[in-house]
PDB file of C-alpha atoms in Angstrom:
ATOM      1  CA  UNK R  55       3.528 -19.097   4.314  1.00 83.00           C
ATOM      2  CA  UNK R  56       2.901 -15.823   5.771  1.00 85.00           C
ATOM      3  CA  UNK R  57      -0.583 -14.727   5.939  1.00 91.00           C
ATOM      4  CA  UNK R  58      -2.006 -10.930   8.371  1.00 95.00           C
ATOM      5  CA  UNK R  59      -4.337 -10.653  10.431  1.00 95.00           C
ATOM      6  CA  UNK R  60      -6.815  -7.674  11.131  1.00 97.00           C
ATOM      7  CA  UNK R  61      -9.188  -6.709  13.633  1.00 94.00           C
ATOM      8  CA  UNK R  62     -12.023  -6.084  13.589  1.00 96.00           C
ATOM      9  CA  UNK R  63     -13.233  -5.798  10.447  1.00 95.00           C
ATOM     10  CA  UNK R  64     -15.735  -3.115  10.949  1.00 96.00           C
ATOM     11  CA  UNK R  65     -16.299  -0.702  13.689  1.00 97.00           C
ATOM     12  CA  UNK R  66     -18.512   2.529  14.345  1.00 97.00           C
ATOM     13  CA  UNK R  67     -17.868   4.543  17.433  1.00 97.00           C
ATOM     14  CA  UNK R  68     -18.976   7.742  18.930  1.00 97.00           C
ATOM     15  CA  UNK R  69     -16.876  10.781  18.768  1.00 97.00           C
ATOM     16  CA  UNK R  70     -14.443  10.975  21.778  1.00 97.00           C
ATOM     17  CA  UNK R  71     -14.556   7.009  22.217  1.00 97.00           C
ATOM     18  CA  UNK R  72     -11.215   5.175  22.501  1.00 97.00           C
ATOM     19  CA  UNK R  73      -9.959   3.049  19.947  1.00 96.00           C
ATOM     20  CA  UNK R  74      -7.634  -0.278  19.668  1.00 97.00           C
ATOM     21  CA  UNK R  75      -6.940  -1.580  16.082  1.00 97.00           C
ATOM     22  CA  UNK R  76      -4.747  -4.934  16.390  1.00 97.00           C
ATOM     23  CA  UNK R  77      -3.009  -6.384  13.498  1.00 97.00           C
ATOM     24  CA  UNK R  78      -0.998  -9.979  14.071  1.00 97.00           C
ATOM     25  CA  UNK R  79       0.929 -11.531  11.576  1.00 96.00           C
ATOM     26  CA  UNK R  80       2.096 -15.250  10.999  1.00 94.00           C
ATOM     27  CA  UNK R  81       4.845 -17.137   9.744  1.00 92.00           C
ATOM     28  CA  UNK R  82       7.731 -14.802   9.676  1.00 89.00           C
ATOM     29  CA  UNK R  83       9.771 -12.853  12.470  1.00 87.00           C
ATOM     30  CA  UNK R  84      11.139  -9.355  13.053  1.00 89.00           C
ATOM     31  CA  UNK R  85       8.817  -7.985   9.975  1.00 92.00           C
ATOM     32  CA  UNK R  86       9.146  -3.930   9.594  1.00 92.00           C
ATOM     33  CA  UNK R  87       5.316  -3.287  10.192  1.00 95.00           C
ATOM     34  CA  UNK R  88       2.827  -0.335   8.914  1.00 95.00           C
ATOM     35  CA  UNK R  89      -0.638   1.212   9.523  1.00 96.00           C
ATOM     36  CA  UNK R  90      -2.262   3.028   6.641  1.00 95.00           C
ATOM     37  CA  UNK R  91      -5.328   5.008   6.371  1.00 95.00           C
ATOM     38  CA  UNK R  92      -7.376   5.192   3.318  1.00 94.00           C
ATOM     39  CA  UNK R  93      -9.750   7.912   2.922  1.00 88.00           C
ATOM     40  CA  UNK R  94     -12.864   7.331   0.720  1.00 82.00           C
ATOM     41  CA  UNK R  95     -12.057   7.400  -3.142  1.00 77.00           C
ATOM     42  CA  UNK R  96      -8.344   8.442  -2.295  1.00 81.00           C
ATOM     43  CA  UNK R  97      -4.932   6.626  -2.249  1.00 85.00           C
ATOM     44  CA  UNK R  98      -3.391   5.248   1.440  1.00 92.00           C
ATOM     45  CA  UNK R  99      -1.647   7.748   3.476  1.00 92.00           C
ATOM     46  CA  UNK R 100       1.160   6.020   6.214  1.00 92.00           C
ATOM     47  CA  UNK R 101       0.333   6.741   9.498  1.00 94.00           C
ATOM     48  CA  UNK R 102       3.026   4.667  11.479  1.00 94.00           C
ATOM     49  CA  UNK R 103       6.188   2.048  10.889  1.00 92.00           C
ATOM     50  CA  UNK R 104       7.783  -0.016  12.971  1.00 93.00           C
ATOM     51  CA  UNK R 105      11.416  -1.753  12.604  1.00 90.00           C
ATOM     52  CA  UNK R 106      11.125  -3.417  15.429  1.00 90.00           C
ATOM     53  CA  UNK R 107       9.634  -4.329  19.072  1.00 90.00           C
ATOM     54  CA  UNK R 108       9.043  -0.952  20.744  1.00 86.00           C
ATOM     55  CA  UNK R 109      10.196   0.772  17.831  1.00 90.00           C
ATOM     56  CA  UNK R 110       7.374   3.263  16.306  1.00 92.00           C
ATOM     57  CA  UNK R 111       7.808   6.016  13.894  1.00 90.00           C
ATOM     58  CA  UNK R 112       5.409   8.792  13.161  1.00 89.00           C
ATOM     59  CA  UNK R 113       4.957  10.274   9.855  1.00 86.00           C
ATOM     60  CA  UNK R 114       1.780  12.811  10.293  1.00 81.00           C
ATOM     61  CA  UNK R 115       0.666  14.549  13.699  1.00 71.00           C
ATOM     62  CA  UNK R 116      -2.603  12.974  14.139  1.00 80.00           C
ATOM     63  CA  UNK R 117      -4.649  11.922  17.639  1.00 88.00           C
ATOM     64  CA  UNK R 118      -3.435   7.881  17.117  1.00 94.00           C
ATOM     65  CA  UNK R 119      -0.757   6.624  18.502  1.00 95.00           C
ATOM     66  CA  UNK R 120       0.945   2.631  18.030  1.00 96.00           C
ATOM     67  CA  UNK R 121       2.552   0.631  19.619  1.00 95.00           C
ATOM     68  CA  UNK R 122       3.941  -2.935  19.208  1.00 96.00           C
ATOM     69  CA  UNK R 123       3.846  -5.193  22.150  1.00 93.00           C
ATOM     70  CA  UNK R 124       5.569  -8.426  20.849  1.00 93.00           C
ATOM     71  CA  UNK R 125       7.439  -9.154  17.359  1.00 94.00           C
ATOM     72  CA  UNK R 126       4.266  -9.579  14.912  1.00 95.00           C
ATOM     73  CA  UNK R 127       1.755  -7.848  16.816  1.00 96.00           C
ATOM     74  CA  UNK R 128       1.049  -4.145  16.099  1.00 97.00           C
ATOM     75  CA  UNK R 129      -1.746  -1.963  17.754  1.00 97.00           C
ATOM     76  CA  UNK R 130      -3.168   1.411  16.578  1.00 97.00           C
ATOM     77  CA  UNK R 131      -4.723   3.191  19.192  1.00 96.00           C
ATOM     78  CA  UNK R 132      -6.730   6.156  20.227  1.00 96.00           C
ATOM     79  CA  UNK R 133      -7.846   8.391  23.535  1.00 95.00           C
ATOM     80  CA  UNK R 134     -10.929  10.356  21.830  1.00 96.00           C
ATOM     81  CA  UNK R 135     -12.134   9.430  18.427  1.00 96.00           C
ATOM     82  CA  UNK R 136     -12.426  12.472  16.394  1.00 95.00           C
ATOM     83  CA  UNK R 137     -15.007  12.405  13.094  1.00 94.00           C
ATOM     84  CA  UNK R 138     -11.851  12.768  10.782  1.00 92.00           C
ATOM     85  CA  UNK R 139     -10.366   9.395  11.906  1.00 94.00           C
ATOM     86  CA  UNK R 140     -13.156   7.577  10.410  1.00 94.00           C
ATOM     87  CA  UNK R 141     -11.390   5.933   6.875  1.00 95.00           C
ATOM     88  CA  UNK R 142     -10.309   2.035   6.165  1.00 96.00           C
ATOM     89  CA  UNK R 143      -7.195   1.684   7.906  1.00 97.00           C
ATOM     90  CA  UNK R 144      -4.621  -0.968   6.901  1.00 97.00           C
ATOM     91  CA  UNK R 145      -1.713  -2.719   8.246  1.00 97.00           C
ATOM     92  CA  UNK R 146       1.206  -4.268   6.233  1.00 95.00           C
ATOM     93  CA  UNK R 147       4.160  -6.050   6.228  1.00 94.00           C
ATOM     94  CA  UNK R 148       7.427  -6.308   4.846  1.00 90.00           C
ATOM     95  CA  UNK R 149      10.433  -8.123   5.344  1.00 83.00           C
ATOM     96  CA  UNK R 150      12.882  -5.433   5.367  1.00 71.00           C
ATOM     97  CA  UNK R 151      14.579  -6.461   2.176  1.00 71.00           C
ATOM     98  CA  UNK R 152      16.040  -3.589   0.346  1.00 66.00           C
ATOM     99  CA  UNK R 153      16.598  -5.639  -3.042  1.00 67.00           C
ATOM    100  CA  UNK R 154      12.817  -5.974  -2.916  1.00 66.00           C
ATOM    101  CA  UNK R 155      12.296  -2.709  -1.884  1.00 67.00           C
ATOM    102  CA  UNK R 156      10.677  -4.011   1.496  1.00 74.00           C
ATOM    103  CA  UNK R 157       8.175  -5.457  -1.066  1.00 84.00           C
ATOM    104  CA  UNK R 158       5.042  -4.984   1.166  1.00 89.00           C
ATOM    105  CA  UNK R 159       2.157  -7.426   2.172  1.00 92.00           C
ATOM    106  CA  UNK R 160      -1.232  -6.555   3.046  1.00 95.00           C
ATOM    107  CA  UNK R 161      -4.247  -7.435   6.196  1.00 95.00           C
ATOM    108  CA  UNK R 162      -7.778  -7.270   4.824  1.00 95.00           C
ATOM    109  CA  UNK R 163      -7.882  -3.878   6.671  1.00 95.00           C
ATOM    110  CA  UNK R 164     -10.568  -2.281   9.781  1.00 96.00           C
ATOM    111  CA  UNK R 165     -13.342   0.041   8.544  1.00 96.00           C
ATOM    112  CA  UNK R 166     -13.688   2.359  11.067  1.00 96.00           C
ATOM    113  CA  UNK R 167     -16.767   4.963  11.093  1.00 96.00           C
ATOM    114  CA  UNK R 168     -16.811   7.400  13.728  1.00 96.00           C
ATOM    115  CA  UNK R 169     -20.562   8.992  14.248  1.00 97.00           C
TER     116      UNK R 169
ATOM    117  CA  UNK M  46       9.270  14.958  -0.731  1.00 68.00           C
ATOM    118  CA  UNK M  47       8.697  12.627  -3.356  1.00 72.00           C
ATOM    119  CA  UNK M  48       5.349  12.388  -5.097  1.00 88.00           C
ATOM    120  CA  UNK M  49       3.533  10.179  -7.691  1.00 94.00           C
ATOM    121  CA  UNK M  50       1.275  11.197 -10.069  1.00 95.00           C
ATOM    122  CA  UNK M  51      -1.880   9.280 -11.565  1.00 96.00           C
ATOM    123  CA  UNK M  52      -3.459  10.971 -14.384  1.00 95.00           C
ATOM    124  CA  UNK M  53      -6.358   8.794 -14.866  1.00 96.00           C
ATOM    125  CA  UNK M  54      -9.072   8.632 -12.762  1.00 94.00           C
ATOM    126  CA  UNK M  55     -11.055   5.864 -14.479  1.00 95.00           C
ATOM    127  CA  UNK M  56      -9.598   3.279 -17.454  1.00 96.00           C
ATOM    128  CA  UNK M  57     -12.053   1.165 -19.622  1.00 97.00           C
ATOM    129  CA  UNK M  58     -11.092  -1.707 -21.735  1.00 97.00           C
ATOM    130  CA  UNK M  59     -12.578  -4.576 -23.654  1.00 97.00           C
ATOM    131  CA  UNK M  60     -11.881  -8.341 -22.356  1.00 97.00           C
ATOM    132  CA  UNK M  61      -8.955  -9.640 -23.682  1.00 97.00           C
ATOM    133  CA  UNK M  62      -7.996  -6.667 -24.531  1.00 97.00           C
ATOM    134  CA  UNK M  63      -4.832  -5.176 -23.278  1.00 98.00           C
ATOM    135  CA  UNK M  64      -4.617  -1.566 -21.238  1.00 98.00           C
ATOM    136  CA  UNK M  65      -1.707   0.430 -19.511  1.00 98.00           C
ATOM    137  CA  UNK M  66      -2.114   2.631 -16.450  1.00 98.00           C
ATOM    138  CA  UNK M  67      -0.108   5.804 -16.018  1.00 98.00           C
ATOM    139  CA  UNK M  68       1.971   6.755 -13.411  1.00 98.00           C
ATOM    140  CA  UNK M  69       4.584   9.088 -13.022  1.00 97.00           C
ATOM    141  CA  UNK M  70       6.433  10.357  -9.705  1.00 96.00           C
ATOM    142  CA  UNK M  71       9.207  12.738  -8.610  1.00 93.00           C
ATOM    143  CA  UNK M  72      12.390  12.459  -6.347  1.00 89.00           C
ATOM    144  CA  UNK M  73      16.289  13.551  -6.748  1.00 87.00           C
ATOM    145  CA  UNK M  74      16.982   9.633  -4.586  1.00 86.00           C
ATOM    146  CA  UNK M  75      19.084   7.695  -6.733  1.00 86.00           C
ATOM    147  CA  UNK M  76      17.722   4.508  -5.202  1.00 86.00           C
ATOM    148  CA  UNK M  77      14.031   3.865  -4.682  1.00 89.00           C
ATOM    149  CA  UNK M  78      11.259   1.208  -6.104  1.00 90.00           C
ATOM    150  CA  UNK M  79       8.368   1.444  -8.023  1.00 93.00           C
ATOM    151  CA  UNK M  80       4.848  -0.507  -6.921  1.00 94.00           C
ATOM    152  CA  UNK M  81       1.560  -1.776  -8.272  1.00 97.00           C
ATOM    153  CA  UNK M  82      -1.254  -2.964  -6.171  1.00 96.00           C
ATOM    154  CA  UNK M  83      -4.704  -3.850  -7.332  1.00 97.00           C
ATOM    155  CA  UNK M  84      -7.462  -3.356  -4.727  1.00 96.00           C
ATOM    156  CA  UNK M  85     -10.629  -4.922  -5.286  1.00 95.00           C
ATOM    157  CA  UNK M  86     -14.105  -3.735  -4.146  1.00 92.00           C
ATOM    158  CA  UNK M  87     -13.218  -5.805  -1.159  1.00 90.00           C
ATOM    159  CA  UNK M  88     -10.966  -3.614   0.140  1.00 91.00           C
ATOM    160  CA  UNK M  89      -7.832  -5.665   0.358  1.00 91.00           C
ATOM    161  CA  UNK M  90      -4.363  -4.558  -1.426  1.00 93.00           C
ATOM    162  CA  UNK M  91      -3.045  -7.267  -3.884  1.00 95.00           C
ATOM    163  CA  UNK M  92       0.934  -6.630  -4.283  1.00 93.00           C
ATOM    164  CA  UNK M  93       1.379  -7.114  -8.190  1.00 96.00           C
ATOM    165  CA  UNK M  94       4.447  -6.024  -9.368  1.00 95.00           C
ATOM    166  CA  UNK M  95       8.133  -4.250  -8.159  1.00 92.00           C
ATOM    167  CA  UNK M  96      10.629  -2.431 -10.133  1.00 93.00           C
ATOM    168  CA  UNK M  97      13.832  -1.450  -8.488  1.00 90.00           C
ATOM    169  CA  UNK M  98      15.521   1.811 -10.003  1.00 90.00           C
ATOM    170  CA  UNK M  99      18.546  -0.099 -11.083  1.00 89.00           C
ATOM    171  CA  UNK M 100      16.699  -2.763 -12.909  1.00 88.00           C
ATOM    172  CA  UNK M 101      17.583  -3.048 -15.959  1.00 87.00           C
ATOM    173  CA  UNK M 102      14.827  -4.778 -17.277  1.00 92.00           C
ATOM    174  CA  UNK M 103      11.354  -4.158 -17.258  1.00 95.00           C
ATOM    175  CA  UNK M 104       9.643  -6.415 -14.342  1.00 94.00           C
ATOM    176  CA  UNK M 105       7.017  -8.963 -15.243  1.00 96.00           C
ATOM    177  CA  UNK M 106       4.770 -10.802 -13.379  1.00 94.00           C
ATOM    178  CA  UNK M 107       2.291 -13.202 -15.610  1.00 96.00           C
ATOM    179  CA  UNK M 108      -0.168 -10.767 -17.188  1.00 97.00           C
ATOM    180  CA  UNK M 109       1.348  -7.488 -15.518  1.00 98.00           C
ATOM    181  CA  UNK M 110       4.707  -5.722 -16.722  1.00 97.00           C
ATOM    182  CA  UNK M 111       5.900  -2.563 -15.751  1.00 97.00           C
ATOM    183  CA  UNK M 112       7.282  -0.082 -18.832  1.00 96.00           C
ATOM    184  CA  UNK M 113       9.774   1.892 -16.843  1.00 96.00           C
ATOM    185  CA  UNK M 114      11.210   4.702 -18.532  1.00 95.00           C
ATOM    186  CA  UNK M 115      13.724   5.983 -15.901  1.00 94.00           C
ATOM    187  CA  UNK M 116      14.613   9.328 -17.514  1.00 93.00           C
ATOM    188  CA  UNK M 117      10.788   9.941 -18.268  1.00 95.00           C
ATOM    189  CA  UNK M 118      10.067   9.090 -14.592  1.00 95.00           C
ATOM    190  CA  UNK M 119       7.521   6.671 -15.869  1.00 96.00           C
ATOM    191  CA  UNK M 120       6.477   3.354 -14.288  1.00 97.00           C
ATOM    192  CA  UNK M 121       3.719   2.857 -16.092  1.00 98.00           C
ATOM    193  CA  UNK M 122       1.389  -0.724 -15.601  1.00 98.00           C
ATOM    194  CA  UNK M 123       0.606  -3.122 -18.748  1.00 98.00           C
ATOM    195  CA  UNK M 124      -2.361  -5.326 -18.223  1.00 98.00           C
ATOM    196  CA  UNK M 125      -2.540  -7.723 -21.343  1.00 96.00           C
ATOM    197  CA  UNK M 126      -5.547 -10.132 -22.101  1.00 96.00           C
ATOM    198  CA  UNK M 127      -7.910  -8.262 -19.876  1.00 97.00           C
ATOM    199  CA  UNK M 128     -10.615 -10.325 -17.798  1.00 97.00           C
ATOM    200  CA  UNK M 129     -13.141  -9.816 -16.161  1.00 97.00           C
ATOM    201  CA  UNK M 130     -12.019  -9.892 -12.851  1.00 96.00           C
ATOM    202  CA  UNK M 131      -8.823  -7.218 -13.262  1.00 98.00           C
ATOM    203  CA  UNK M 132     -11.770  -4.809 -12.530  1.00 98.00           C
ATOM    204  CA  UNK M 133     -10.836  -3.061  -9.525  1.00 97.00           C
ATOM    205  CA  UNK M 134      -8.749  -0.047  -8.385  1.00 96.00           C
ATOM    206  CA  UNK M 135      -4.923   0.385  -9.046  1.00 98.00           C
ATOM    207  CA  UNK M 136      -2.396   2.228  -7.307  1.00 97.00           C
ATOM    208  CA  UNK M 137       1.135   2.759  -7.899  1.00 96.00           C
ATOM    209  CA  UNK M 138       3.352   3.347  -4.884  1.00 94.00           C
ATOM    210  CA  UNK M 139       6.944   4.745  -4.447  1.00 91.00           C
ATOM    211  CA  UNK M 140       9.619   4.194  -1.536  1.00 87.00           C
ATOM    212  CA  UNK M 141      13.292   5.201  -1.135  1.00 82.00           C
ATOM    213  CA  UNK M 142      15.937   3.232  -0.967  1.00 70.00           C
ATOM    214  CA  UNK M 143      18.598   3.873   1.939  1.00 65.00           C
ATOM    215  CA  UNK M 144      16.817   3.811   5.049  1.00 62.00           C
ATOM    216  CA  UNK M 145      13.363   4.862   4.244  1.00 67.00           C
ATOM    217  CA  UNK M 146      12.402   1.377   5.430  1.00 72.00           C
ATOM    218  CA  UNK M 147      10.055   0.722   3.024  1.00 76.00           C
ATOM    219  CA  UNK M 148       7.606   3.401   3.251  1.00 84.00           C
ATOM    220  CA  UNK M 149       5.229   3.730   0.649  1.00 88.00           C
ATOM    221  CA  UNK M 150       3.824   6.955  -0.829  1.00 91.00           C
ATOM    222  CA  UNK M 151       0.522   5.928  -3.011  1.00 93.00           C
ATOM    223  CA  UNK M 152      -0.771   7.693  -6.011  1.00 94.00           C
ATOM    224  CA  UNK M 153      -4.598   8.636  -5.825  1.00 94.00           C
ATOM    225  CA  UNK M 154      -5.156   5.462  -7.979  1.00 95.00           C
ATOM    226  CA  UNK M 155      -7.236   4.471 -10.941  1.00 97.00           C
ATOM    227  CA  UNK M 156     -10.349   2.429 -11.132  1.00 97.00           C
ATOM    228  CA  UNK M 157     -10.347   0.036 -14.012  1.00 98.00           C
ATOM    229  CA  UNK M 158     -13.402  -1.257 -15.791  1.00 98.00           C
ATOM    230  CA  UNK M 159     -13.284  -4.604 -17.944  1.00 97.00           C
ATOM    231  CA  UNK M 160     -16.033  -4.477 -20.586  1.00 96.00           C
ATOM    232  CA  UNK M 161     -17.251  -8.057 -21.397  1.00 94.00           C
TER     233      UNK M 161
END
């Protein structure tokens, strides 16, 4: 079975800090891959997708950036840590089915607090 | 852009009991699907349930079905026999078919409250 992996689970960090998010996932190959960002009390808002190895979309202008180094391994990254990035961000999963409607899969997610 | 809609900030319902969570959204794509997660104080999102747009049936999964009413854009979530433990939030999530890739746009959510 396919299970995600997140780390870590909580982090605070100074303004202007760097940042590295990893997310690893098991059991399946070439999954489409996503990072979310949850703001307190609101819904998830998609930060990045990827279809493949070195293949990152953007959908808002933001100061994070992702990459994916290998097949199930996806990074989100930052230079300088702004107090706005703090939020619970999320990574996901999907196998790229369209029938299923790239049914999507869940990590337990990175609270991230920047002070 | 397409958008979804939940009107209810905060549900309450007896155990057992069954509830149904609103959700309505907005696009001109022919093709998309429909989503339920449940995300408990935890933080985690539980997939629950999928309805494609040409589905002709109403999806079920155990205690969860989805009443979709296409031409209402409705895709609205039916808990039934309530317990304890479907306390949590619930959002309902959209994506386009063609080559969206999957990405989901989320409602704001609503936090449900099972009354013992």
């Amino acid at each position: 079975s396919q299970t995600i992996h997140q780390w870590p689970a909580t982090l605070v960090q100074p303004v202007g800090s760097p940042l590295s998010l990893e997310c690893t996932v098991e059991g399946t190959s070439n999954p489409n891959l996503y990072w979310y960002r949850q703001a307190a009390g609101r819904g998830l808002q998609l930060l990045f997708y990827s279809i493949g190895i070195d293949q990152i979309s953007s959908e808002v202008p933001q100061n994070l950036s992702a990459s994916r180094p290998q097949d199930r391994q996806f990074i989100l990254s930052s230079k300088k840590l702004l107090l706005s990035d703090s939020g619970f961000y999320l990574c996901a999963w999907s196998l790229g089915i369209p029938d299923r409607g790239y049914e999507q899969y869940f990590g337990p997610g990175t609270r991230l607090t920047v002070t | 852009a397409q958008k979804i809609t939940q009107t209810q900030p905060g549900m309450f319902v007896q155990e057992k009991e069954a509830v149904t969570l609103d959700c309505t959204y907005d696009t001109s794509d022919p093709s998309y699907g429909l989503f339920w997660y449940k995300q408990p104080s935890s933080g985690e999102m539980i997939f629950l349930i999928y309805q494609g747009s040409y589905d002709q049936q109403n999806a079920t999964e155990g205690r969860y079905s989805l009443n979709f009413q296409k031409a209402r854009k409705s895709a609205n979530l039916v808990i039934s026999a309530s317990q304890l433990g479907d306390s949590a939030m619930y959002f309902c999530a959209f994506n386009a078919g063609g080559t969206s890739y999957g990405k989901l746009t989320f409602g704001q959510g609503t936090i449900l409250t099972v009354h013992p």
